[in-house]
């Protein structure tokens, strides 16, 4: 099964590549430069934020489908913020729900997601059996991963998101965009985040990006047998 791993930035892509069995090979596709591992995973630094991540992922999915080599799975992977206390810095989170946290309307009564306005989607659900296998293999905690366009920077915002999404374990900026592109191609999606910082008051000193990238690389080193044995048609 062909697997596409979409990260935001090259540092995350290269962390995933460190889990590969050998050097990657650059593959150029319209709108997407892929790093192909010896095991056949295509790694894409899709860009920061849901819009660019969706556009880059869609370009890679379309190029593969037109080449007759469609992907069987898309993985949104990278660092993310963790909601205390269940997702501490250095832990791993695998999404059983990928939810857009700020796609909707602000009203006098509070935030309304687009689904309550009568249109759109705010949540994508990865295959449950795959989420369970990934959690067992990597130690990742399964829960909701929120996609935001604005990084949370206050305790009040973190509390509001936690109240609205009580199963939220992590926050990042690309998962929902990657999931929308995957859904448009009928391809299942997964999101795996290594927690680099707590979601809450802005404190760059609290960031542990190198540790999170190391955790991401270690997790992908454990994922290969899971993804190789997983069959999307066993759903
Ligand atoms: O400047 C800040 O205060 C700040 C705080 C958190 C994150 C950022 C980013 O620019 C993150 C961009 C990048 O990393 C992912 N990420 C990591 N931690 C978080 C987070 O707490 N909330 C949202 N995204 C996060 C994200 O997916 C982006 O790719 C700046």
PDB file of C-alpha atoms and ligand atoms in Angstrom:
ATOM      1  CA  UNK A   1       0.000   0.000   0.000  1.00  0.00           C
ATOM      2  CA  UNK A   2       1.357   3.433  -0.964  1.00  0.00           C
ATOM      3  CA  UNK A   3       1.508   5.767   2.041  1.00  0.00           C
ATOM      4  CA  UNK A   4       1.743   9.569   1.931  1.00  0.00           C
ATOM      5  CA  UNK A   5       3.076  11.255   5.081  1.00  0.00           C
ATOM      6  CA  UNK A   6       2.337  14.989   5.141  1.00  0.00           C
ATOM      7  CA  UNK A   7       4.182  17.177   7.626  1.00  0.00           C
ATOM      8  CA  UNK A   8       4.176  20.948   7.910  1.00  0.00           C
ATOM      9  CA  UNK A   9       7.899  21.684   7.685  1.00  0.00           C
ATOM     10  CA  UNK A  10      11.032  19.910   6.386  1.00  0.00           C
ATOM     11  CA  UNK A  11      12.357  19.328   9.924  1.00  0.00           C
ATOM     12  CA  UNK A  12       9.313  17.142  10.684  1.00  0.00           C
ATOM     13  CA  UNK A  13       9.575  15.392   7.295  1.00  0.00           C
ATOM     14  CA  UNK A  14      13.257  14.668   7.959  1.00  0.00           C
ATOM     15  CA  UNK A  15      12.439  13.306  11.425  1.00  0.00           C
ATOM     16  CA  UNK A  16      10.082  10.798   9.793  1.00  0.00           C
ATOM     17  CA  UNK A  17      12.788  10.007   7.219  1.00  0.00           C
ATOM     18  CA  UNK A  18      15.206   9.113  10.048  1.00  0.00           C
ATOM     19  CA  UNK A  19      12.957   6.140  10.781  1.00  0.00           C
ATOM     20  CA  UNK A  20      13.442   4.816   7.247  1.00  0.00           C
ATOM     21  CA  UNK A  21      15.765   1.907   6.421  1.00  0.00           C
ATOM     22  CA  UNK A  22      17.933   4.007   4.095  1.00  0.00           C
ATOM     23  CA  UNK A  23      18.303   7.327   2.316  1.00  0.00           C
ATOM     24  CA  UNK A  24      15.310   8.948   0.675  1.00  0.00           C
ATOM     25  CA  UNK A  25      15.033   9.759  -3.037  1.00  0.00           C
ATOM     26  CA  UNK A  26      13.526  13.030  -4.280  1.00  0.00           C
ATOM     27  CA  UNK A  27      10.509  12.595  -6.545  1.00  0.00           C
ATOM     28  CA  UNK A  28       9.085  15.642  -8.285  1.00  0.00           C
ATOM     29  CA  UNK A  29       5.361  15.877  -8.921  1.00  0.00           C
ATOM     30  CA  UNK A  30       3.273  18.877 -10.082  1.00  0.00           C
ATOM     31  CA  UNK A  31       2.898  21.039  -6.966  1.00  0.00           C
ATOM     32  CA  UNK A  32       4.700  18.628  -4.662  1.00  0.00           C
ATOM     33  CA  UNK A  33       8.281  17.486  -4.049  1.00  0.00           C
ATOM     34  CA  UNK A  34       8.250  14.083  -2.344  1.00  0.00           C
ATOM     35  CA  UNK A  35      10.981  12.334  -0.408  1.00  0.00           C
ATOM     36  CA  UNK A  36      10.481   8.620  -1.100  1.00  0.00           C
ATOM     37  CA  UNK A  37      11.830   6.172   1.466  1.00  0.00           C
ATOM     38  CA  UNK A  38      13.264   2.751   0.515  1.00  0.00           C
ATOM     39  CA  UNK A  39      10.090   1.263   2.038  1.00  0.00           C
ATOM     40  CA  UNK A  40       7.941   3.209  -0.406  1.00  0.00           C
ATOM     41  CA  UNK A  41       6.557   5.921   1.880  1.00  0.00           C
ATOM     42  CA  UNK A  42       6.292   9.338   0.262  1.00  0.00           C
ATOM     43  CA  UNK A  43       7.144  12.186   2.638  1.00  0.00           C
ATOM     44  CA  UNK A  44       5.785  15.653   1.902  1.00  0.00           C
ATOM     45  CA  UNK A  45       6.559  18.928   3.691  1.00  0.00           C
ATOM     46  CA  UNK A  46       3.104  20.289   2.913  1.00  0.00           C
ATOM     47  CA  UNK A  47       3.391  23.675   4.623  1.00  0.00           C
ATOM     48  CA  UNK A  48       2.120  25.292   7.821  1.00  0.00           C
ATOM     49  CA  UNK A  49      -1.619  25.794   8.295  1.00  0.00           C
ATOM     50  CA  UNK A  50      -4.719  23.996   7.022  1.00  0.00           C
ATOM     51  CA  UNK A  51      -5.000  25.724   3.653  1.00  0.00           C
ATOM     52  CA  UNK A  52      -1.477  25.087   2.365  1.00  0.00           C
ATOM     53  CA  UNK A  53      -1.437  21.615   3.894  1.00  0.00           C
ATOM     54  CA  UNK A  54      -4.681  20.782   2.076  1.00  0.00           C
ATOM     55  CA  UNK A  55      -3.468  22.204  -1.228  1.00  0.00           C
ATOM     56  CA  UNK A  56      -0.117  20.404  -1.139  1.00  0.00           C
ATOM     57  CA  UNK A  57      -1.655  17.118  -0.017  1.00  0.00           C
ATOM     58  CA  UNK A  58      -4.319  17.331  -2.727  1.00  0.00           C
ATOM     59  CA  UNK A  59      -1.620  17.953  -5.358  1.00  0.00           C
ATOM     60  CA  UNK A  60       0.297  14.850  -4.266  1.00  0.00           C
ATOM     61  CA  UNK A  61      -2.863  12.713  -4.112  1.00  0.00           C
ATOM     62  CA  UNK A  62      -3.983  13.839  -7.562  1.00  0.00           C
ATOM     63  CA  UNK A  63      -0.556  13.306  -9.141  1.00  0.00           C
ATOM     64  CA  UNK A  64      -0.387   9.775  -7.722  1.00  0.00           C
ATOM     65  CA  UNK A  65      -3.937   8.920  -8.851  1.00  0.00           C
ATOM     66  CA  UNK A  66      -3.246  10.240 -12.370  1.00  0.00           C
ATOM     67  CA  UNK A  67      -0.034   8.170 -12.480  1.00  0.00           C
ATOM     68  CA  UNK A  68      -2.048   5.032 -11.640  1.00  0.00           C
ATOM     69  CA  UNK A  69      -0.315   4.642  -8.253  1.00  0.00           C
ATOM     70  CA  UNK A  70      -2.898   6.004  -5.781  1.00  0.00           C
ATOM     71  CA  UNK A  71      -2.144   6.223  -2.086  1.00  0.00           C
ATOM     72  CA  UNK A  72      -3.911   3.822   0.265  1.00  0.00           C
ATOM     73  CA  UNK A  73      -3.378   6.003   3.339  1.00  0.00           C
ATOM     74  CA  UNK A  74      -2.470   9.610   4.163  1.00  0.00           C
ATOM     75  CA  UNK A  75      -0.806  10.421   7.488  1.00  0.00           C
ATOM     76  CA  UNK A  76      -0.703  13.961   8.871  1.00  0.00           C
ATOM     77  CA  UNK A  77       2.308  13.985  11.181  1.00  0.00           C
ATOM     78  CA  UNK A  78       4.323  16.476  13.168  1.00  0.00           C
ATOM     79  CA  UNK A  79       4.687  18.331  16.430  1.00  0.00           C
ATOM     80  CA  UNK A  80       1.728  19.766  18.272  1.00  0.00           C
ATOM     81  CA  UNK A  81       0.527  21.332  21.451  1.00  0.00           C
ATOM     82  CA  UNK A  82      -0.719  19.052  24.191  1.00  0.00           C
ATOM     83  CA  UNK A  83      -3.723  19.597  26.446  1.00  0.00           C
ATOM     84  CA  UNK A  84      -2.747  19.045  30.079  1.00  0.00           C
ATOM     85  CA  UNK A  85      -2.812  16.768  31.919  1.00  0.00           C
ATOM     86  CA  UNK A  86      -3.408  13.932  29.471  1.00  0.00           C
ATOM     87  CA  UNK A  87      -0.907  14.922  26.762  1.00  0.00           C
ATOM     88  CA  UNK A  88       2.289  16.151  28.421  1.00  0.00           C
ATOM     89  CA  UNK A  89       5.275  17.481  26.485  1.00  0.00           C
ATOM     90  CA  UNK A  90       7.134  14.562  24.892  1.00  0.00           C
ATOM     91  CA  UNK A  91       4.057  12.322  24.634  1.00  0.00           C
ATOM     92  CA  UNK A  92       2.445  11.075  21.421  1.00  0.00           C
ATOM     93  CA  UNK A  93      -1.176  11.543  20.360  1.00  0.00           C
ATOM     94  CA  UNK A  94      -2.979   9.653  17.587  1.00  0.00           C
ATOM     95  CA  UNK A  95      -6.247  11.172  16.418  1.00  0.00           C
ATOM     96  CA  UNK A  96      -9.433   9.182  16.586  1.00  0.00           C
ATOM     97  CA  UNK A  97     -11.082  12.468  15.573  1.00  0.00           C
ATOM     98  CA  UNK A  98      -9.505  15.208  13.447  1.00  0.00           C
ATOM     99  CA  UNK A  99     -11.540  18.353  14.156  1.00  0.00           C
ATOM    100  CA  UNK A 100     -11.424  21.885  12.810  1.00  0.00           C
ATOM    101  CA  UNK A 101     -11.726  23.978  15.962  1.00  0.00           C
ATOM    102  CA  UNK A 102     -12.300  27.409  14.415  1.00  0.00           C
ATOM    103  CA  UNK A 103     -14.263  26.706  11.223  1.00  0.00           C
ATOM    104  CA  UNK A 104     -17.589  28.431  11.798  1.00  0.00           C
ATOM    105  CA  UNK A 105     -19.087  31.670  13.106  1.00  0.00           C
ATOM    106  CA  UNK A 106     -18.641  33.736  16.263  1.00  0.00           C
ATOM    107  CA  UNK A 107     -22.033  34.755  17.623  1.00  0.00           C
ATOM    108  CA  UNK A 108     -23.353  36.603  20.669  1.00  0.00           C
ATOM    109  CA  UNK A 109     -24.094  33.154  22.102  1.00  0.00           C
ATOM    110  CA  UNK A 110     -20.618  31.852  21.322  1.00  0.00           C
ATOM    111  CA  UNK A 111     -18.919  29.862  18.532  1.00  0.00           C
ATOM    112  CA  UNK A 112     -21.036  27.908  16.021  1.00  0.00           C
ATOM    113  CA  UNK A 113     -19.251  25.309  13.831  1.00  0.00           C
ATOM    114  CA  UNK A 114     -20.157  25.293  10.149  1.00  0.00           C
ATOM    115  CA  UNK A 115     -22.074  22.072  10.668  1.00  0.00           C
ATOM    116  CA  UNK A 116     -24.512  24.011  12.887  1.00  0.00           C
ATOM    117  CA  UNK A 117     -24.789  26.646  10.152  1.00  0.00           C
ATOM    118  CA  UNK A 118     -26.061  23.986   7.778  1.00  0.00           C
ATOM    119  CA  UNK A 119     -23.041  23.089   5.717  1.00  0.00           C
ATOM    120  CA  UNK A 120     -19.583  21.607   5.649  1.00  0.00           C
ATOM    121  CA  UNK A 121     -17.632  19.206   7.802  1.00  0.00           C
ATOM    122  CA  UNK A 122     -15.681  19.806  10.978  1.00  0.00           C
ATOM    123  CA  UNK A 123     -14.557  16.290  11.886  1.00  0.00           C
ATOM    124  CA  UNK A 124     -12.885  13.430  10.063  1.00  0.00           C
ATOM    125  CA  UNK A 125     -12.537  10.020  11.728  1.00  0.00           C
ATOM    126  CA  UNK A 126      -9.529   7.804  10.986  1.00  0.00           C
ATOM    127  CA  UNK A 127     -10.124   4.030  10.759  1.00  0.00           C
ATOM    128  CA  UNK A 128     -10.733   2.817  14.318  1.00  0.00           C
ATOM    129  CA  UNK A 129      -8.782  -0.435  13.975  1.00  0.00           C
ATOM    130  CA  UNK A 130      -5.761   1.424  12.605  1.00  0.00           C
ATOM    131  CA  UNK A 131      -5.872   3.993  15.421  1.00  0.00           C
ATOM    132  CA  UNK A 132      -5.906   1.165  17.977  1.00  0.00           C
ATOM    133  CA  UNK A 133      -2.978  -0.601  16.281  1.00  0.00           C
ATOM    134  CA  UNK A 134      -0.959   2.636  16.072  1.00  0.00           C
ATOM    135  CA  UNK A 135      -1.660   3.400  19.745  1.00  0.00           C
ATOM    136  CA  UNK A 136      -0.576  -0.097  20.769  1.00  0.00           C
ATOM    137  CA  UNK A 137       2.592   0.003  18.654  1.00  0.00           C
ATOM    138  CA  UNK A 138       3.769   3.524  19.549  1.00  0.00           C
ATOM    139  CA  UNK A 139       2.235   4.266  22.968  1.00  0.00           C
ATOM    140  CA  UNK A 140       0.362   7.188  21.437  1.00  0.00           C
ATOM    141  CA  UNK A 141      -2.736   8.295  23.310  1.00  0.00           C
ATOM    142  CA  UNK A 142      -5.909   8.187  21.151  1.00  0.00           C
ATOM    143  CA  UNK A 143      -8.166  11.224  21.258  1.00  0.00           C
ATOM    144  CA  UNK A 144      -9.280  14.342  19.407  1.00  0.00           C
ATOM    145  CA  UNK A 145      -6.636  16.403  17.633  1.00  0.00           C
ATOM    146  CA  UNK A 146      -7.830  19.934  16.945  1.00  0.00           C
ATOM    147  CA  UNK A 147      -6.783  21.904  13.883  1.00  0.00           C
ATOM    148  CA  UNK A 148      -6.517  25.661  14.391  1.00  0.00           C
ATOM    149  CA  UNK A 149      -5.434  28.522  12.172  1.00  0.00           C
ATOM    150  CA  UNK A 150      -4.392  30.563  15.210  1.00  0.00           C
ATOM    151  CA  UNK A 151      -2.164  28.948  17.809  1.00  0.00           C
ATOM    152  CA  UNK A 152      -3.675  29.075  21.274  1.00  0.00           C
ATOM    153  CA  UNK A 153      -1.799  31.594  23.426  1.00  0.00           C
ATOM    154  CA  UNK A 154      -3.830  32.030  26.611  1.00  0.00           C
ATOM    155  CA  UNK A 155      -5.196  29.860  29.394  1.00  0.00           C
ATOM    156  CA  UNK A 156      -8.671  31.214  28.633  1.00  0.00           C
ATOM    157  CA  UNK A 157      -8.546  30.021  25.018  1.00  0.00           C
ATOM    158  CA  UNK A 158      -7.186  26.640  26.064  1.00  0.00           C
ATOM    159  CA  UNK A 159     -10.014  26.286  28.595  1.00  0.00           C
ATOM    160  CA  UNK A 160     -12.639  27.284  26.013  1.00  0.00           C
ATOM    161  CA  UNK A 161     -11.321  24.703  23.516  1.00  0.00           C
ATOM    162  CA  UNK A 162     -11.165  22.050  26.217  1.00  0.00           C
ATOM    163  CA  UNK A 163     -14.735  22.760  27.287  1.00  0.00           C
ATOM    164  CA  UNK A 164     -15.995  22.571  23.707  1.00  0.00           C
ATOM    165  CA  UNK A 165     -13.890  19.495  22.914  1.00  0.00           C
ATOM    166  CA  UNK A 166     -13.544  17.474  26.146  1.00  0.00           C
ATOM    167  CA  UNK A 167     -11.699  14.635  24.332  1.00  0.00           C
ATOM    168  CA  UNK A 168      -9.106  17.016  22.858  1.00  0.00           C
ATOM    169  CA  UNK A 169      -5.550  15.826  23.546  1.00  0.00           C
ATOM    170  CA  UNK A 170      -3.598  17.944  21.041  1.00  0.00           C
ATOM    171  CA  UNK A 171      -3.751  21.035  18.877  1.00  0.00           C
ATOM    172  CA  UNK A 172      -1.971  21.600  15.563  1.00  0.00           C
ATOM    173  CA  UNK A 173      -2.478  23.450  12.298  1.00  0.00           C
ATOM    174  CA  UNK A 174      -2.615  20.965   9.407  1.00  0.00           C
ATOM    175  CA  UNK A 175      -4.543  17.808  10.225  1.00  0.00           C
ATOM    176  CA  UNK A 176      -7.996  18.915   9.101  1.00  0.00           C
ATOM    177  CA  UNK A 177      -6.631  20.286   5.821  1.00  0.00           C
ATOM    178  CA  UNK A 178      -4.815  17.018   5.120  1.00  0.00           C
ATOM    179  CA  UNK A 179      -7.966  15.089   6.058  1.00  0.00           C
ATOM    180  CA  UNK A 180     -10.145  17.158   3.728  1.00  0.00           C
ATOM    181  CA  UNK A 181      -7.775  16.436   0.821  1.00  0.00           C
ATOM    182  CA  UNK A 182      -7.751  12.719   1.700  1.00  0.00           C
ATOM    183  CA  UNK A 183     -11.557  12.658   1.939  1.00  0.00           C
ATOM    184  CA  UNK A 184     -11.863  14.251  -1.513  1.00  0.00           C
ATOM    185  CA  UNK A 185      -9.876  11.267  -2.844  1.00  0.00           C
ATOM    186  CA  UNK A 186     -11.665   8.668  -0.738  1.00  0.00           C
ATOM    187  CA  UNK A 187      -8.396   7.819   1.020  1.00  0.00           C
ATOM    188  CA  UNK A 188      -8.305   7.063   4.782  1.00  0.00           C
ATOM    189  CA  UNK A 189      -6.355   9.462   6.974  1.00  0.00           C
ATOM    190  CA  UNK A 190      -4.384   9.264  10.205  1.00  0.00           C
ATOM    191  CA  UNK A 191      -2.928  12.057  12.358  1.00  0.00           C
ATOM    192  CA  UNK A 192       0.025  11.498  14.684  1.00  0.00           C
ATOM    193  CA  UNK A 193       1.429  14.304  16.824  1.00  0.00           C
ATOM    194  CA  UNK A 194       4.447  14.482  19.129  1.00  0.00           C
ATOM    195  CA  UNK A 195       3.774  17.057  21.848  1.00  0.00           C
ATOM    196  CA  UNK A 196       6.304  19.922  21.737  1.00  0.00           C
ATOM    197  CA  UNK A 197       4.592  22.377  24.087  1.00  0.00           C
ATOM    198  CA  UNK A 198       1.586  22.749  26.349  1.00  0.00           C
ATOM    199  CA  UNK A 199      -1.541  24.347  24.849  1.00  0.00           C
ATOM    200  CA  UNK A 200      -2.044  27.540  26.825  1.00  0.00           C
ATOM    201  CA  UNK A 201      -0.176  30.735  27.695  1.00  0.00           C
ATOM    202  CA  UNK A 202       2.421  31.608  25.075  1.00  0.00           C
ATOM    203  CA  UNK A 203       5.828  30.568  26.398  1.00  0.00           C
ATOM    204  CA  UNK A 204       8.453  29.822  23.765  1.00  0.00           C
ATOM    205  CA  UNK A 205      10.853  28.801  26.536  1.00  0.00           C
ATOM    206  CA  UNK A 206       8.549  25.878  27.301  1.00  0.00           C
ATOM    207  CA  UNK A 207       8.945  24.443  23.846  1.00  0.00           C
ATOM    208  CA  UNK A 208      10.785  21.135  23.431  1.00  0.00           C
ATOM    209  CA  UNK A 209      10.886  20.859  19.651  1.00  0.00           C
ATOM    210  CA  UNK A 210      14.023  18.643  19.368  1.00  0.00           C
ATOM    211  CA  UNK A 211      12.550  16.195  21.896  1.00  0.00           C
ATOM    212  CA  UNK A 212       9.248  16.144  20.020  1.00  0.00           C
ATOM    213  CA  UNK A 213      10.998  15.511  16.687  1.00  0.00           C
ATOM    214  CA  UNK A 214      12.940  12.652  18.280  1.00  0.00           C
ATOM    215  CA  UNK A 215       9.671  11.181  19.597  1.00  0.00           C
ATOM    216  CA  UNK A 216       8.155  11.497  16.131  1.00  0.00           C
ATOM    217  CA  UNK A 217      11.094   9.655  14.524  1.00  0.00           C
ATOM    218  CA  UNK A 218      10.902   6.911  17.164  1.00  0.00           C
ATOM    219  CA  UNK A 219       7.152   6.532  16.606  1.00  0.00           C
ATOM    220  CA  UNK A 220       7.551   6.130  12.859  1.00  0.00           C
ATOM    221  CA  UNK A 221      10.219   3.511  13.464  1.00  0.00           C
ATOM    222  CA  UNK A 222       7.484   1.448  15.132  1.00  0.00           C
ATOM    223  CA  UNK A 223       4.810   2.202  12.530  1.00  0.00           C
ATOM    224  CA  UNK A 224       6.212   0.373   9.510  1.00  0.00           C
ATOM    225  CA  UNK A 225       4.934  -3.135  10.425  1.00  0.00           C
ATOM    226  CA  UNK A 226       1.553  -1.691  11.443  1.00  0.00           C
ATOM    227  CA  UNK A 227       1.003   0.136   8.159  1.00  0.00           C
ATOM    228  CA  UNK A 228       2.399  -2.728   6.077  1.00  0.00           C
ATOM    229  CA  UNK A 229      -0.039  -5.215   7.626  1.00  0.00           C
ATOM    230  CA  UNK A 230      -3.056  -2.894   7.681  1.00  0.00           C
ATOM    231  CA  UNK A 231      -5.579  -3.450   4.900  1.00  0.00           C
ATOM    232  CA  UNK A 232      -8.123  -0.636   4.318  1.00  0.00           C
ATOM    233  CA  UNK A 233     -10.527  -3.194   2.823  1.00  0.00           C
ATOM    234  CA  UNK A 234     -10.787  -4.966   6.175  1.00  0.00           C
ATOM    235  CA  UNK A 235     -13.023  -2.136   7.409  1.00  0.00           C
TER     236      UNK A 235
HETATM  237  O1  LIG B   1       4.779  31.764  18.593  1.00  0.00           O
HETATM  238  C1  LIG B   1       4.124  31.034  19.365  1.00  0.00           C
HETATM  239  O2  LIG B   1       3.733  31.334  20.504  1.00  0.00           O
HETATM  240  C2  LIG B   1       3.755  29.671  18.896  1.00  0.00           C
HETATM  241  C3  LIG B   1       3.170  28.780  19.780  1.00  0.00           C
HETATM  242  C4  LIG B   1       2.837  27.497  19.332  1.00  0.00           C
HETATM  243  C5  LIG B   1       3.062  27.117  18.003  1.00  0.00           C
HETATM  244  C6  LIG B   1       3.619  28.047  17.154  1.00  0.00           C
HETATM  245  C7  LIG B   1       3.864  27.695  15.788  1.00  0.00           C
HETATM  246  O3  LIG B   1       4.250  28.511  14.962  1.00  0.00           O
HETATM  247  C8  LIG B   1       3.605  26.233  15.452  1.00  0.00           C
HETATM  248  C9  LIG B   1       3.609  26.013  14.053  1.00  0.00           C
HETATM  249  C10 LIG B   1       3.748  24.550  13.711  1.00  0.00           C
HETATM  250  O4  LIG B   1       3.898  23.638  14.812  1.00  0.00           O
HETATM  251  C11 LIG B   1       2.672  22.935  15.087  1.00  0.00           C
HETATM  252  N1  LIG B   1       2.340  23.249  16.480  1.00  0.00           N
HETATM  253  C12 LIG B   1       3.165  23.008  17.526  1.00  0.00           C
HETATM  254  N2  LIG B   1       2.628  23.381  18.687  1.00  0.00           N
HETATM  255  C13 LIG B   1       1.393  23.882  18.370  1.00  0.00           C
HETATM  256  C14 LIG B   1       0.361  24.446  19.189  1.00  0.00           C
HETATM  257  O5  LIG B   1       0.443  24.569  20.438  1.00  0.00           O
HETATM  258  N3  LIG B   1      -0.757  24.859  18.528  1.00  0.00           N
HETATM  259  C15 LIG B   1      -0.865  24.737  17.169  1.00  0.00           C
HETATM  260  N4  LIG B   1       0.101  24.229  16.380  1.00  0.00           N
HETATM  261  C16 LIG B   1       1.219  23.807  16.994  1.00  0.00           C
HETATM  262  C17 LIG B   1       1.682  23.351  14.026  1.00  0.00           C
HETATM  263  O6  LIG B   1       1.033  22.227  13.459  1.00  0.00           O
HETATM  264  C18 LIG B   1       2.494  24.087  13.005  1.00  0.00           C
HETATM  265  O7  LIG B   1       2.908  23.277  11.946  1.00  0.00           O
HETATM  266  C19 LIG B   1       3.974  29.326  17.570  1.00  0.00           C
END
